Amino acid sequence: MSGKHRKGIEAAVKRLFLGYSWKMCYVHFVRNVLIQQNAGKE
């Protein structure tokens, strides 16, 4: 029972970590695009 519960927590943490890292990659990508656009205007 407890082992099964821990596995569920590990899966939730893994899913949270993947979602977080994807979000950080997306933010990083958008920021780079905006910086390139601003550099192109000058």
Protein backbone atom coordinates (compact mmCIF):
# COMPACT_ATOMS: atom_id res chain seq x y z
CA MET A 1 0.00 0.00 0.00
CA SER A 2 2.63 2.53 1.07
CA GLY A 3 4.97 1.50 -1.76
CA LYS A 4 2.16 2.01 -4.26
CA HIS A 5 1.44 5.43 -2.73
CA ARG A 6 5.10 6.43 -3.01
CA LYS A 7 5.15 5.39 -6.67
CA GLY A 8 2.16 7.65 -7.26
CA ILE A 9 4.00 10.55 -5.62
CA GLU A 10 7.10 9.88 -7.76
CA ALA A 11 4.94 9.89 -10.89
CA ALA A 12 3.32 13.19 -9.84
CA VAL A 13 6.72 14.76 -9.12
CA LYS A 14 8.07 13.54 -12.46
CA ARG A 15 5.06 14.95 -14.30
CA LEU A 16 5.41 18.26 -12.42
CA PHE A 17 9.14 18.43 -13.19
CA LEU A 18 8.59 17.72 -16.90
CA GLY A 19 5.86 20.35 -17.09
CA TYR A 20 8.07 22.86 -15.28
CA SER A 21 11.13 22.23 -17.45
CA TRP A 22 8.97 22.49 -20.60
CA LYS A 23 7.58 25.81 -19.37
CA MET A 24 11.11 27.11 -18.66
CA CYS A 25 12.26 26.06 -22.16
CA TYR A 26 9.25 27.85 -23.66
CA VAL A 27 9.90 31.04 -21.66
CA HIS A 28 13.58 30.91 -22.63
CA PHE A 29 12.67 30.45 -26.31
CA VAL A 30 10.16 33.32 -26.32
CA ARG A 31 12.65 35.59 -24.55
CA ASN A 32 15.32 34.84 -27.16
CA VAL A 33 12.86 35.58 -29.98
CA LEU A 34 11.88 38.91 -28.40
CA ILE A 35 15.53 39.87 -27.87
CA GLN A 36 16.32 39.06 -31.52
CA GLN A 37 13.34 41.12 -32.71
CA ASN A 38 14.39 44.08 -30.56
CA ALA A 39 17.97 43.81 -31.83
CA GLY A 40 16.67 43.77 -35.42
CA LYS A 41 14.75 47.02 -34.92
CA GLU A 42 17.80 49.01 -33.82
